[in-house]
Coordinates of C-alpha atoms and ligand atoms in Angstrom, one line a residue:
M1 CA 22.2 12.1 14.9
R2 CA 20.3 11.6 11.6
N3 CA 19.3 8.2 10.2
L4 CA 18.0 7.6 6.6
L5 CA 15.2 5.1 6.9
S6 CA 12.8 6.6 4.4
I7 CA 13.0 9.1 1.6
A8 CA 10.6 11.2 3.8
D9 CA 13.5 11.7 6.3
L10 CA 15.0 14.2 3.8
T11 CA 13.6 17.5 2.7
N12 CA 13.8 18.5 -0.9
D13 CA 16.5 21.0 0.0
E14 CA 18.5 18.3 1.7
I15 CA 18.2 16.1 -1.3
E16 CA 19.6 19.0 -3.4
Q17 CA 22.4 19.4 -0.9
I18 CA 23.3 15.7 -1.2
F19 CA 23.3 16.1 -5.0
E20 CA 25.7 19.0 -4.8
L21 CA 28.0 16.9 -2.6
A22 CA 27.7 14.1 -5.2
D23 CA 28.7 16.6 -7.9
S24 CA 31.8 17.4 -5.9
A25 CA 32.7 13.8 -5.3
P26 CA 36.2 14.1 -6.8
R27 CA 37.0 16.9 -4.3
L28 CA 35.5 14.9 -1.4
A29 CA 37.8 12.0 -2.4
T30 CA 40.9 14.3 -2.6
D31 CA 40.0 15.7 0.9
K32 CA 39.6 12.2 2.3
T33 CA 36.5 13.6 4.0
A34 CA 35.8 10.3 6.0
A35 CA 39.4 9.5 7.0
G36 CA 39.4 7.8 10.4
Q37 CA 35.7 6.8 10.1
I38 CA 34.4 3.2 9.8
M39 CA 31.2 2.1 8.0
A40 CA 29.7 -1.4 8.8
T41 CA 27.6 -3.0 6.1
L42 CA 25.1 -5.5 7.4
F43 CA 23.3 -7.2 4.4
Y44 CA 20.8 -9.9 5.4
E45 CA 19.7 -10.0 1.7
P46 CA 21.8 -10.3 -1.5
S47 CA 23.1 -7.2 -3.1
T48 CA 25.7 -6.1 -5.7
R49 CA 25.1 -2.4 -6.4
T50 CA 24.0 -1.0 -3.1
R51 CA 26.6 -2.8 -1.0
L52 CA 29.6 -2.4 -3.3
S53 CA 28.8 1.2 -4.2
F54 CA 28.4 2.1 -0.5
E55 CA 31.7 0.3 0.2
S56 CA 33.4 2.0 -2.7
A57 CA 32.1 5.4 -1.7
M58 CA 33.5 5.0 1.8
H59 CA 36.9 3.9 0.5
R60 CA 37.0 6.9 -1.8
L61 CA 36.2 9.2 1.1
G62 CA 39.3 7.8 2.9
G63 CA 37.2 5.8 5.4
A64 CA 37.3 2.1 6.2
V65 CA 34.7 -0.6 5.9
I66 CA 33.9 -3.6 8.1
S67 CA 31.4 -6.2 7.0
C68 CA 30.1 -9.7 7.3
S69 CA 30.5 -11.5 4.0
D70 CA 27.3 -13.4 4.7
M71 CA 24.9 -12.6 7.6
K72 CA 24.2 -16.3 7.8
S73 CA 27.7 -16.7 9.2
S74 CA 27.2 -13.9 11.7
S75 CA 25.7 -14.4 15.2
A76 CA 22.3 -13.8 13.6
A77 CA 22.5 -17.5 12.8
K78 CA 22.7 -18.3 16.5
G79 CA 19.5 -16.2 17.1
E80 CA 21.0 -12.8 18.1
S81 CA 18.4 -10.1 17.9
L82 CA 18.5 -7.1 15.6
A83 CA 18.6 -4.9 18.7
D84 CA 21.7 -6.5 20.1
T85 CA 23.5 -6.6 16.7
A86 CA 22.8 -2.9 16.2
K87 CA 24.0 -2.0 19.7
V88 CA 27.2 -4.1 19.4
V89 CA 28.1 -3.1 15.8
S90 CA 27.5 0.6 16.6
S91 CA 30.4 0.4 19.0
Y92 CA 32.7 -0.8 16.2
A93 CA 31.6 1.6 13.4
D94 CA 30.5 5.2 12.9
V95 CA 27.6 4.4 10.5
L96 CA 25.6 1.2 9.8
V97 CA 24.3 0.4 6.3
V98 CA 21.6 -2.3 6.6
R99 CA 19.6 -4.4 4.2
H100 CA 17.0 -6.8 5.6
Y101 CA 14.2 -9.0 4.3
W102 CA 11.7 -7.9 7.1
D103 CA 9.6 -4.8 6.6
G104 CA 10.7 -2.2 9.2
A105 CA 13.8 -4.2 10.3
V106 CA 16.2 -1.3 9.6
Q107 CA 14.0 1.0 11.8
A108 CA 14.2 -1.5 14.6
M109 CA 18.0 -1.5 14.3
A110 CA 18.1 2.4 14.2
E111 CA 16.1 2.5 17.5
N112 CA 18.9 0.4 19.1
A113 CA 22.0 1.8 17.5
D114 CA 24.2 4.6 18.8
V115 CA 25.3 5.7 15.3
P116 CA 23.4 6.8 12.2
V117 CA 21.7 3.9 10.3
I118 CA 21.1 3.9 6.6
N119 CA 18.3 1.8 5.1
A120 CA 19.7 -0.1 2.1
G121 CA 16.3 -1.8 1.5
D122 CA 13.9 -3.4 4.0
G123 CA 11.5 -6.0 2.8
R124 CA 8.8 -4.5 0.6
R125 CA 9.0 -1.1 2.2
E126 CA 11.6 1.3 1.1
H127 CA 15.0 1.7 -0.6
P128 CA 15.7 5.4 -0.1
T129 CA 19.3 5.5 -1.4
Q130 CA 18.2 3.9 -4.6
T131 CA 15.7 6.8 -5.0
L132 CA 18.5 9.3 -4.5
C133 CA 20.4 7.6 -7.3
D134 CA 17.2 7.6 -9.5
L135 CA 16.5 11.3 -8.9
Y136 CA 20.1 12.3 -9.4
T137 CA 20.2 10.4 -12.7
L138 CA 16.9 11.9 -13.9
R139 CA 18.1 15.4 -13.1
K140 CA 21.4 14.8 -14.8
E141 CA 19.6 13.6 -18.0
K142 CA 16.6 15.9 -18.0
G143 CA 17.7 19.0 -16.2
E144 CA 14.7 19.4 -13.9
L145 CA 12.4 17.1 -12.1
R146 CA 9.3 19.4 -12.0
G147 CA 6.9 18.6 -14.8
L148 CA 8.6 15.4 -16.0
T149 CA 6.4 12.4 -16.8
V150 CA 7.9 9.2 -15.5
V151 CA 6.3 5.8 -16.3
V152 CA 6.9 3.3 -13.5
C153 CA 6.5 -0.1 -14.9
G154 CA 6.2 -3.7 -13.7
D155 CA 5.9 -4.9 -10.1
L156 CA 4.7 -1.8 -8.4
K157 CA 3.4 -3.7 -5.4
N158 CA 6.4 -5.5 -4.1
G159 CA 9.1 -3.3 -5.6
R160 CA 10.4 -1.2 -2.6
T161 CA 12.3 1.2 -4.9
I162 CA 9.0 2.2 -6.5
H163 CA 7.3 3.3 -3.3
S164 CA 10.2 5.6 -2.3
L165 CA 10.4 6.8 -5.9
V166 CA 6.8 7.8 -6.5
F167 CA 6.6 9.9 -3.3
A168 CA 9.9 11.6 -4.2
L169 CA 8.7 12.3 -7.8
A170 CA 5.5 13.8 -6.3
R171 CA 7.5 16.0 -4.0
F172 CA 9.4 17.4 -6.8
G173 CA 6.3 18.0 -8.9
A174 CA 6.8 15.2 -11.5
N175 CA 3.9 13.3 -13.1
V176 CA 3.7 9.6 -12.7
V177 CA 2.2 7.0 -15.0
T178 CA 1.8 3.6 -13.5
L179 CA 1.9 0.6 -15.8
A180 CA 1.7 -2.4 -13.5
A181 CA 1.7 -6.1 -14.2
N182 CA -1.6 -7.8 -13.4
G183 CA -2.0 -8.2 -9.6
M184 CA 1.1 -6.0 -9.0
E185 CA -0.5 -2.6 -8.9
L186 CA 0.7 0.4 -6.9
P187 CA -0.9 -0.1 -3.4
Q188 CA -4.0 1.9 -2.7
Y189 CA -2.5 3.5 0.4
V190 CA 0.3 4.9 -1.8
I191 CA -2.4 6.4 -4.2
E192 CA -4.4 7.8 -1.3
R193 CA -1.3 9.4 0.2
L194 CA -0.4 10.9 -3.2
E195 CA -4.0 12.3 -3.4
R196 CA -4.0 13.5 0.2
E197 CA -0.5 15.0 0.7
Y198 CA 0.4 16.1 -2.8
G199 CA -3.0 16.9 -4.3
Y200 CA -2.4 14.3 -7.0
S201 CA -5.4 12.9 -9.0
L202 CA -5.7 9.9 -11.1
A203 CA -6.8 9.5 -14.7
P204 CA -6.6 6.6 -17.2
V205 CA -4.2 6.8 -20.1
A206 CA -5.7 6.1 -23.5
A207 CA -5.1 2.4 -24.3
D208 CA -3.1 2.8 -27.5
D209 CA -0.6 5.3 -25.9
L210 CA 1.5 2.5 -24.4
S211 CA 0.6 -0.5 -26.5
E212 CA 4.2 -0.9 -27.7
V213 CA 5.1 -1.8 -24.2
V214 CA 2.3 -3.8 -22.9
T215 CA -1.0 -5.2 -24.1
E216 CA -2.6 -6.7 -21.1
T217 CA -2.5 -4.0 -18.4
D218 CA -3.7 -0.5 -18.3
A219 CA -1.8 2.7 -17.4
L220 CA -2.9 5.3 -14.9
Y221 CA -1.8 8.8 -14.9
L222 CA -1.0 10.6 -11.6
A223 CA -0.5 14.3 -11.9
P224 CA -0.6 17.2 -9.5
K225 CA -3.5 19.6 -9.6
Q226 CA -4.7 18.7 -13.0
P227 CA -8.4 19.0 -14.0
H228 CA -8.6 15.2 -14.1
Q229 CA -10.6 13.5 -11.4
L230 CA -10.4 9.9 -10.2
A231 CA -12.0 8.2 -13.1
L232 CA -14.0 5.2 -12.0
F233 CA -14.9 2.7 -14.7
T234 CA -18.3 1.7 -13.6
Q235 CA -22.0 1.6 -14.4
V236 CA -22.7 2.1 -10.8
D237 CA -23.2 5.7 -11.4
A238 CA -23.6 7.6 -14.7
A239 CA -21.5 10.6 -13.6
M240 CA -18.6 8.3 -12.9
Q241 CA -19.0 6.6 -16.2
N242 CA -18.8 10.0 -17.9
R243 CA -15.5 10.7 -16.2
L244 CA -14.0 7.9 -18.1
N245 CA -14.1 10.1 -21.1
T246 CA -11.4 12.3 -19.6
M247 CA -8.8 9.9 -20.7
V248 CA -5.3 11.3 -21.0
S249 CA -3.8 10.9 -24.4
G250 CA -0.7 12.1 -26.2
L251 CA 1.5 12.5 -23.1
R252 CA 5.2 13.2 -23.5
Y253 CA 7.0 10.4 -21.7
D254 CA 10.4 11.5 -20.3
A255 CA 11.4 8.3 -18.7
F256 CA 10.4 4.7 -18.3
Y257 CA 11.4 3.2 -15.0
V258 CA 11.3 -0.6 -15.4
T259 CA 11.4 -3.0 -12.5
R260 CA 11.9 -6.8 -12.3
K261 CA 9.2 -9.1 -10.8
Q262 CA 10.1 -9.5 -7.1
K263 CA 9.7 -13.2 -7.1
E264 CA 11.3 -13.6 -3.7
R265 CA 8.4 -11.6 -2.1
M266 CA 5.7 -13.6 -3.8
K267 CA 3.9 -16.8 -2.8
E268 CA 4.9 -19.9 -4.7
G269 CA 2.8 -20.5 -7.8
T270 CA 1.8 -16.8 -8.1
T271 CA 4.7 -15.6 -10.2
G272 CA 3.4 -16.4 -13.7
G273 CA 1.4 -14.2 -16.1
S274 CA 2.4 -11.5 -18.6
Y275 CA 4.8 -8.8 -17.6
P276 CA 5.5 -5.4 -19.2
S277 CA 8.8 -5.3 -21.0
I278 CA 10.9 -2.9 -23.0
G279 CA 12.5 -4.1 -26.2
P280 CA 13.2 -3.3 -29.8
S281 CA 9.6 -2.3 -30.6
F282 CA 9.8 0.4 -27.9
L283 CA 13.0 1.8 -29.4
K284 CA 11.4 2.1 -32.9
Q285 CA 8.5 4.3 -31.7
S286 CA 8.9 7.9 -32.6
R287 CA 6.8 8.7 -29.5
F288 CA 9.6 7.4 -27.3
K289 CA 12.5 9.0 -29.1
E290 CA 13.4 11.2 -26.2
T291 CA 12.3 8.7 -23.5
V292 CA 15.1 7.4 -21.3
V293 CA 14.9 3.9 -19.9
M294 CA 15.9 3.4 -16.3
H295 CA 16.1 0.3 -14.1
P296 CA 17.4 -0.2 -10.5
L297 CA 18.9 -3.5 -11.7
P298 CA 19.4 -6.4 -11.5
R299 CA 17.2 -7.1 -14.6
V300 CA 15.8 -10.5 -15.5
D301 CA 13.9 -10.5 -18.8
E302 CA 11.8 -7.4 -18.6
L303 CA 14.5 -5.3 -20.3
S304 CA 16.1 -6.4 -23.6
R305 CA 19.8 -6.2 -24.2
E306 CA 19.0 -4.3 -27.4
V307 CA 18.3 -1.2 -25.3
D308 CA 21.9 -1.3 -23.9
K309 CA 23.2 -0.2 -27.2
D310 CA 20.8 2.8 -27.5
W311 CA 21.6 6.2 -25.8
R312 CA 18.2 6.0 -24.1
G313 CA 19.2 3.0 -22.0
I314 CA 20.8 4.8 -19.0
Y315 CA 20.6 2.2 -16.3
F316 CA 24.3 1.4 -16.2
K317 CA 24.9 5.2 -15.7
Q318 CA 22.3 5.1 -13.0
A319 CA 24.2 2.3 -11.2
A320 CA 27.5 4.1 -11.6
Y321 CA 26.0 7.3 -10.0
G322 CA 25.6 5.1 -6.9
V323 CA 29.1 5.9 -5.8
P324 CA 29.1 9.7 -5.9
V325 CA 25.5 9.9 -4.6
R326 CA 26.4 7.6 -1.6
M327 CA 29.6 9.6 -1.1
G328 CA 27.5 12.7 -0.9
L329 CA 25.0 11.0 1.5
L330 CA 27.8 9.8 3.8
K331 CA 29.3 13.2 3.9
F332 CA 25.9 14.8 4.6
L333 CA 25.1 12.4 7.5
F334 CA 28.6 12.7 9.0
D335 CA 28.2 16.5 9.0
Q336 CA 24.7 16.2 10.6
R337 CA 26.0 14.1 13.6
E338 CA 26.5 17.1 15.8
S339 CA 23.4 18.9 14.4
K340 CA 20.2 19.0 16.5
K341 CA 18.1 19.4 13.3
P342 CA 15.4 16.8 13.3
S343 CA 14.7 14.7 10.2
A344 CA 12.1 16.0 7.7
K345 CA 9.5 13.3 8.6
K346 CA 6.9 14.7 10.9
I347 CA 6.7 12.7 14.1
A348 CA 3.0 12.0 14.5
K349 CA 1.5 11.0 17.8
W350 CA 1.9 7.2 18.1
Y351 CA -0.6 5.0 19.6
Q352 CA 0.8 2.4 22.0
S353 CA -1.6 0.2 23.8
P354 CA -2.0 1.1 27.5
E355 CA -3.0 -2.5 28.2
P356 CA -0.8 -5.6 28.1
L357 CA -2.9 -6.9 25.2
G358 CA -3.5 -4.7 22.2
P359 CA -3.5 -4.5 18.4
Q360 CA -0.9 -6.4 16.5
C361 CA 0.3 -5.6 13.0
P362 CA -1.3 -8.2 10.7
N363 CA 1.6 -8.1 8.2
A364 CA 3.4 -11.4 8.7
N365 CA 6.6 -9.9 7.4
C366 CA 6.6 -7.0 9.8
V367 CA 9.5 -6.8 12.2
T368 CA 7.1 -6.4 15.1
V369 CA 5.7 -9.8 14.4
T370 CA 9.1 -11.5 13.6
E371 CA 11.2 -9.9 16.3
T372 CA 9.1 -8.8 19.3
G373 CA 12.1 -8.2 21.6
S374 CA 13.6 -5.5 19.3
T375 CA 10.5 -3.5 18.8
R376 CA 7.6 -1.7 20.5
R377 CA 4.2 -2.1 18.9
R378 CA 3.3 1.5 17.9
F379 CA 0.9 2.8 15.4
E380 CA -0.2 6.0 13.8
L381 CA -3.9 6.5 14.3
V382 CA -5.4 7.3 10.9
S383 CA -8.9 8.8 11.1
G384 CA -10.7 10.4 8.2
S385 CA -9.9 7.6 5.8
P386 CA -12.0 7.8 2.6
S387 CA -14.2 5.0 3.9
G388 CA -14.7 6.6 7.3
A389 CA -13.1 3.7 9.1
L390 CA -10.6 4.2 11.9
L391 CA -7.2 2.7 10.8
L392 CA -4.0 1.9 12.5
A393 CA -0.8 2.2 10.5
C394 CA 2.2 0.3 11.8
V395 CA 5.1 2.6 12.6
Y396 CA 7.6 0.0 11.3
C397 CA 6.1 -1.3 8.1
N398 CA 3.3 1.2 7.3
H399 CA 0.8 -1.6 7.0
R400 CA -2.7 -0.3 7.7
F401 CA -5.6 -2.2 9.2
K402 CA -9.0 -1.4 10.5
V403 CA -9.8 -0.9 14.2
Q404 CA -12.4 -3.4 15.3
F405 CA -13.0 -2.6 19.0
V406 CA -12.3 0.4 21.1
G407 CA -12.3 0.6 24.9
H408 CA -12.0 3.2 27.5
T409 CA -9.4 2.5 30.2
K410 CA -11.2 4.3 33.0
S411 CA -14.7 3.0 32.6
K412 CA -13.4 -0.4 31.5
R413 CA -16.0 -0.6 28.7
Y414 CA -15.6 -1.5 25.1
C415 CA -17.7 -1.4 21.9
S416 CA -17.1 -2.0 18.2
Y417 CA -15.8 1.1 16.5
D418 CA -18.3 3.2 14.7
M419 CA -17.9 6.5 12.7
A420 CA -20.2 8.3 15.2
L421 CA -17.5 7.7 17.9
S422 CA -14.7 9.5 16.1
D423 CA -14.7 12.6 18.4
T424 CA -15.0 10.5 21.6
V425 CA -12.2 8.2 20.5
G426 CA -10.0 11.1 19.6
D427 CA -10.6 12.5 23.1
W428 CA -9.7 9.2 24.7
F429 CA -6.5 9.0 22.6
K430 CA -5.4 12.5 23.6
K431 CA -5.9 11.6 27.3
K432 CA -4.1 8.2 26.8
E433 CA -7.3 6.4 27.8
L434 CA -7.9 4.6 24.5
A435 CA -7.6 0.9 24.4
I436 CA -7.9 -0.9 21.0
F437 CA -8.6 -4.6 20.7
D438 CA -8.4 -7.0 17.8
S439 CA -11.3 -9.1 19.3
I440 CA -14.0 -9.2 21.9
K441 CA -12.1 -12.1 23.6
E442 CA -9.1 -9.8 24.0
A443 CA -11.2 -7.0 25.6
E444 CA -13.0 -9.4 27.9
E445 CA -9.8 -11.1 29.0
L446 CA -8.7 -7.7 30.3
G447 CA -12.0 -7.3 32.3
Y448 CA -13.7 -4.9 29.8
E449 CA -17.5 -5.1 29.6
P450 CA -19.5 -4.1 26.5
Y451 CA -21.2 -0.7 26.3
K452 CA -24.9 -1.0 26.2
S453 CA -26.7 -0.4 22.9
G454 CA -30.4 0.4 22.5
P455 CA -33.0 -2.4 21.9
Q456 CA -32.4 -4.5 18.8
R457 CA -35.1 -5.2 16.2
T458 CA -34.7 -7.9 13.5
I459 CA -35.5 -6.5 10.1
M460 CA -34.6 -9.5 8.0
D461 CA -34.5 -13.1 9.1
Q462 CA -32.7 -16.1 7.6
T463 CA -35.4 -16.9 5.0
E464 CA -35.7 -13.3 3.8
I465 CA -31.9 -13.0 3.5
Q466 CA -31.8 -16.3 1.5
D467 CA -34.6 -15.0 -0.8
A468 CA -32.9 -11.7 -1.3
V469 CA -29.6 -13.4 -2.3
R470 CA -31.5 -15.6 -4.7
E471 CA -33.4 -12.6 -6.2
I472 CA -30.2 -10.6 -6.6
S473 CA -28.5 -13.6 -8.4
Q474 CA -31.4 -13.9 -10.8
Q475 CA -31.3 -10.2 -11.6
I476 CA -27.5 -10.4 -12.2
L477 CA -28.0 -13.2 -14.7
R478 CA -30.8 -11.3 -16.5
D479 CA -28.5 -8.2 -16.9
C480 CA -25.4 -10.1 -17.7
E481 CA -24.2 -9.8 -21.3
D482 CA -21.7 -12.6 -21.2
V483 CA -21.6 -15.0 -18.3
D484 CA -18.0 -16.0 -19.2
R485 CA -17.0 -12.5 -18.2
L486 CA -18.8 -12.4 -14.9
L487 CA -16.6 -11.9 -11.8
I488 CA -18.1 -11.6 -8.3
L489 CA -16.0 -9.4 -6.0
G490 CA -17.1 -9.1 -2.4
V491 CA -15.9 -6.5 0.0
K492 CA -14.1 -8.1 2.9
T493 CA -15.6 -9.5 5.2
K494 CA -19.4 -9.8 5.0
G495 CA -19.6 -8.6 1.4
S496 CA -17.3 -11.4 0.6
Y497 CA -19.5 -14.0 2.3
I498 CA -22.6 -12.7 0.5
G499 CA -20.6 -12.7 -2.8
Q500 CA -19.8 -16.3 -2.3
R501 CA -23.5 -17.1 -1.6
I502 CA -24.4 -15.3 -4.8
A503 CA -21.8 -17.2 -6.7
G504 CA -23.3 -20.4 -5.2
E505 CA -26.8 -19.4 -6.6
L506 CA -25.3 -18.6 -10.0
E507 CA -23.5 -22.0 -10.1
A508 CA -26.6 -23.9 -9.1
D509 CA -28.6 -22.1 -11.9
R510 CA -26.0 -22.4 -14.6
K511 CA -24.3 -25.7 -13.5
R512 CA -20.9 -24.1 -14.0
K513 CA -18.2 -22.4 -11.9
F514 CA -17.9 -18.6 -11.6
E515 CA -14.9 -16.7 -10.5
V516 CA -15.1 -15.1 -7.1
G517 CA -12.8 -12.7 -5.4
E518 CA -12.5 -10.5 -2.3
I519 CA -11.4 -6.9 -2.0
E520 CA -9.5 -5.7 1.1
I521 CA -10.3 -2.0 1.5
Y522 CA -8.0 -1.1 4.4
G523 CA -4.9 -3.3 4.2
S524 CA -1.8 -2.6 2.3
L525 CA -0.8 -6.0 0.8
E526 CA -3.3 -8.2 -1.0
E527 CA -6.0 -5.8 -2.2
I528 CA -7.8 -8.1 -4.5
R529 CA -7.5 -11.8 -4.1
R530 CA -9.1 -14.8 -5.6
I531 CA -11.3 -16.9 -3.4
S532 CA -10.6 -20.5 -4.3
V533 CA -10.4 -23.2 -1.7
E534 CA -9.0 -25.7 -4.1
E535 CA -6.3 -23.6 -5.7
P536 CA -5.4 -20.8 -3.3
N537 CA -2.1 -20.1 -5.3
E538 CA -3.7 -19.4 -8.6
L539 CA -2.6 -16.4 -10.6
P540 CA -4.2 -13.0 -9.7
L541 CA -7.7 -12.3 -10.9
N542 CA -7.7 -10.6 -14.3
L543 CA -10.2 -7.7 -14.3
K544 CA -9.8 -6.5 -17.9
D545 CA -13.1 -6.6 -19.9
R546 CA -14.8 -8.4 -17.1
E547 CA -18.4 -7.8 -15.9
V548 CA -17.7 -7.2 -12.2
I549 CA -20.4 -7.5 -9.6
L550 CA -19.2 -5.7 -6.5
V551 CA -20.9 -7.0 -3.4
D552 CA -21.2 -5.5 0.1
D553 CA -23.5 -6.1 3.0
V554 CA -24.7 -2.6 3.8
I555 CA -24.4 0.7 1.8
Y556 CA -24.6 3.8 3.8
T557 CA -22.3 6.7 3.0
G558 CA -21.0 5.0 -0.2
R559 CA -17.3 5.7 0.8
T560 CA -16.4 2.0 1.1
V561 CA -17.8 1.4 -2.4
K562 CA -15.9 4.4 -3.8
T563 CA -12.6 3.0 -2.4
A564 CA -13.4 -0.5 -3.7
L565 CA -14.1 1.0 -7.1
S566 CA -10.8 2.8 -7.0
I567 CA -9.0 -0.4 -6.3
I568 CA -10.9 -2.2 -9.1
F569 CA -10.1 0.5 -11.6
K570 CA -6.4 0.4 -10.6
A571 CA -6.2 -3.3 -11.1
G572 CA -7.5 -3.2 -14.7
R573 CA -10.3 -1.8 -16.8
P574 CA -13.4 -4.0 -16.5
R575 CA -16.1 -3.8 -19.1
S576 CA -18.5 -2.8 -16.3
V577 CA -18.9 -2.8 -12.6
R578 CA -22.4 -3.3 -11.0
L579 CA -23.1 -3.1 -7.3
A580 CA -25.1 -5.5 -5.2
V581 CA -25.9 -4.8 -1.6
L582 CA -28.1 -6.7 0.9
I583 CA -29.2 -3.5 2.6
D584 CA -29.4 0.1 1.3
R585 CA -29.7 2.6 4.1
G586 CA -29.7 5.8 2.0
H587 CA -27.7 8.8 3.4
R588 CA -25.2 8.7 0.5
E589 CA -22.2 11.1 0.7
V590 CA -20.8 10.1 -2.7
P591 CA -22.9 9.5 -5.8
V592 CA -23.0 5.7 -5.9
K593 CA -26.3 3.9 -6.7
P594 CA -26.5 0.2 -6.2
N595 CA -27.9 -1.9 -9.1
Y596 CA -29.2 -4.7 -6.9
V597 CA -30.6 -4.2 -3.4
G598 CA -31.9 -6.9 -1.0
K599 CA -33.9 -4.4 1.1
H600 CA -34.1 -0.6 1.4
I601 CA -34.0 0.4 5.1
P602 CA -34.2 4.2 5.4
S603 CA -32.7 4.7 8.8
S604 CA -31.7 7.7 11.0
E605 CA -28.1 8.6 11.5
R606 CA -28.1 7.4 15.1
E607 CA -29.4 4.0 14.1
R608 CA -27.0 1.1 13.3
V609 CA -27.8 -1.7 10.9
R610 CA -25.8 -4.9 11.4
V611 CA -25.8 -8.0 9.1
K612 CA -25.2 -11.1 11.1
L613 CA -24.1 -14.0 8.9
R614 CA -23.4 -17.5 10.2
E615 CA -20.0 -17.5 8.5
A616 CA -18.9 -14.5 10.6
E617 CA -20.8 -15.1 13.8
H618 CA -20.3 -18.8 13.9
D619 CA -23.1 -19.8 16.3
E620 CA -25.8 -17.4 15.0
K621 CA -28.4 -17.7 12.4
D622 CA -28.4 -15.2 9.6
K623 CA -30.3 -12.0 10.5
V624 CA -30.2 -8.3 9.9
V625 CA -30.8 -6.1 13.0
I626 CA -31.3 -2.5 13.6
Y627 CA -30.6 -0.7 16.9
S628 CA -30.0 2.8 18.3
M629 CA -26.5 3.7 19.3
I630 CA -26.1 4.9 22.9
S631 CA -22.9 6.8 22.6
P632 CA -20.2 5.6 25.1
A633 CA -19.4 9.4 25.5
E634 CA -22.8 9.7 27.3
T635 CA -22.1 6.8 29.6
V636 CA -18.5 7.7 30.5
V637 CA -18.1 9.3 33.9
Ligands
LIG701 N1 19.4 -1.7 -7.2 C1 19.8 -2.5 -6.2 O1 19.4 -2.3 -5.0 O2 20.7 -3.4 -6.5 P1 21.3 -4.5 -5.5 O3 20.2 -5.4 -5.1 O4 22.3 -5.2 -6.4 O5 21.9 -3.8 -4.4

């Protein structure tokens, strides 16, 4: 039995097969291919196209449809779980089509259903059948997907159609240009996956290439195996600055894929700001004379009605293809029911905590958080992330987060995760002896004791840290060309605290406020956020033409900084980025040189440097300590 939860569940050949079935929709209708079959549509969120085109497709195939007109009038309103609903409805129908506002909800239903389940959109995650319609439309219009350049435009962060679409375009060898509204950029994990799995690289698009569409955001070009490298716009390193000159210009744009602002997935008060739109000026540009305009619809005001009258506006065709494509998909899934062929998605080895307490997905909209009874907390263990951290990726919502503490179930010891432990932890994972904890409290409640580390030596005390922060602040002011453009961005968590202290010094010196933000390297939701106690719901930080000071506590391999720079670059083109760190340990793996350093501590690879700040440690005074690592591997019996 095959489900369709993600576009990754289908191989390229299977997608082609579905398209062939869609091409033969009139014959499928004549043959009444689905006679005697029943489809249930369970839509917990509004829909016009997806729901009605699925229902139309099933009717045309000779099948029947059952539905709840409004899930608020179903037993969900009495508190029935997703698991129970899936179980019950699968005894009434042969296929379930589900849309839900929680990330991963459709997967939770599929795990409990006895018939195939199709994802008709889950939270911010995926909308794979929309992607099938998009690819089908593009192929019909442009002949082949390979080599096309598609500009995805608007809310690339919250738009679930976009995430499915860019992976699918990459799989078929198309190039992608991202043109995001400020604060709505394509998530970093999507970019990293495109780089890792499809060999895509990132380059900036020359500013005037798309100026008819947007003036306030910058475009990025993602293309397979091009000579372009990730171009980081920074003064942190001269080599990186030089790469900026490899801007891509004069591209042939085959399609613009416009999306609406997903206001329903945004916090109140954060929905304002400029937004890329397509209108009459786009139509007049000779550069776009062969560029088709697509939109998953519904539109709001990002797509002018002027475009409707032009042959290039193909979004109503795109919506109409929803019926034959979904007819093809239903036929494909019905034919697969007896097949033992697994879905295309590789089943990785999941991590599930062997202990009653264990990691929890931090995404508040994840189905594992909202509906614990219908789900099992499982994660993909992601080692080898660009920053060297060990990450967990939630199986349901794909949200990634950093592992803080690891424990060994046999020795009942724990320690904070360190890159040096990667082989040991991999070994524990294989033997199912790995415990992961979100906090020390959690580990100690389960009777785990800390691994011993070597003797600690304080290398900076409170006064020295304070002096270093003050000196860095003075240097920043001396180098700054325009204080109005200054933006302090700290890497979460300790870099962010130091950044706030630097901002405090700048404010005391200049008697004015400075903007401060925080970068989340590992998560998959809010990558850059403003730190403002008074007005937490202000608009996203604008990075364009800013003098950014990136702040972290310790620089070692440089990989964290590289990821942070990539996120900054994606969010807008600042005038410059300078790097401030409290401690520079040397040992760089990537060419990043900090501009401001509190203290240079050349240290051996076995040594660990920890910055302890009172904001993070609560009861401790500030200090920086150095100690040797005693590997847990050596103490495990
Ligand atoms: N494109 C799309 O999913 O539209 P609906 O929300 O109307 O189903």
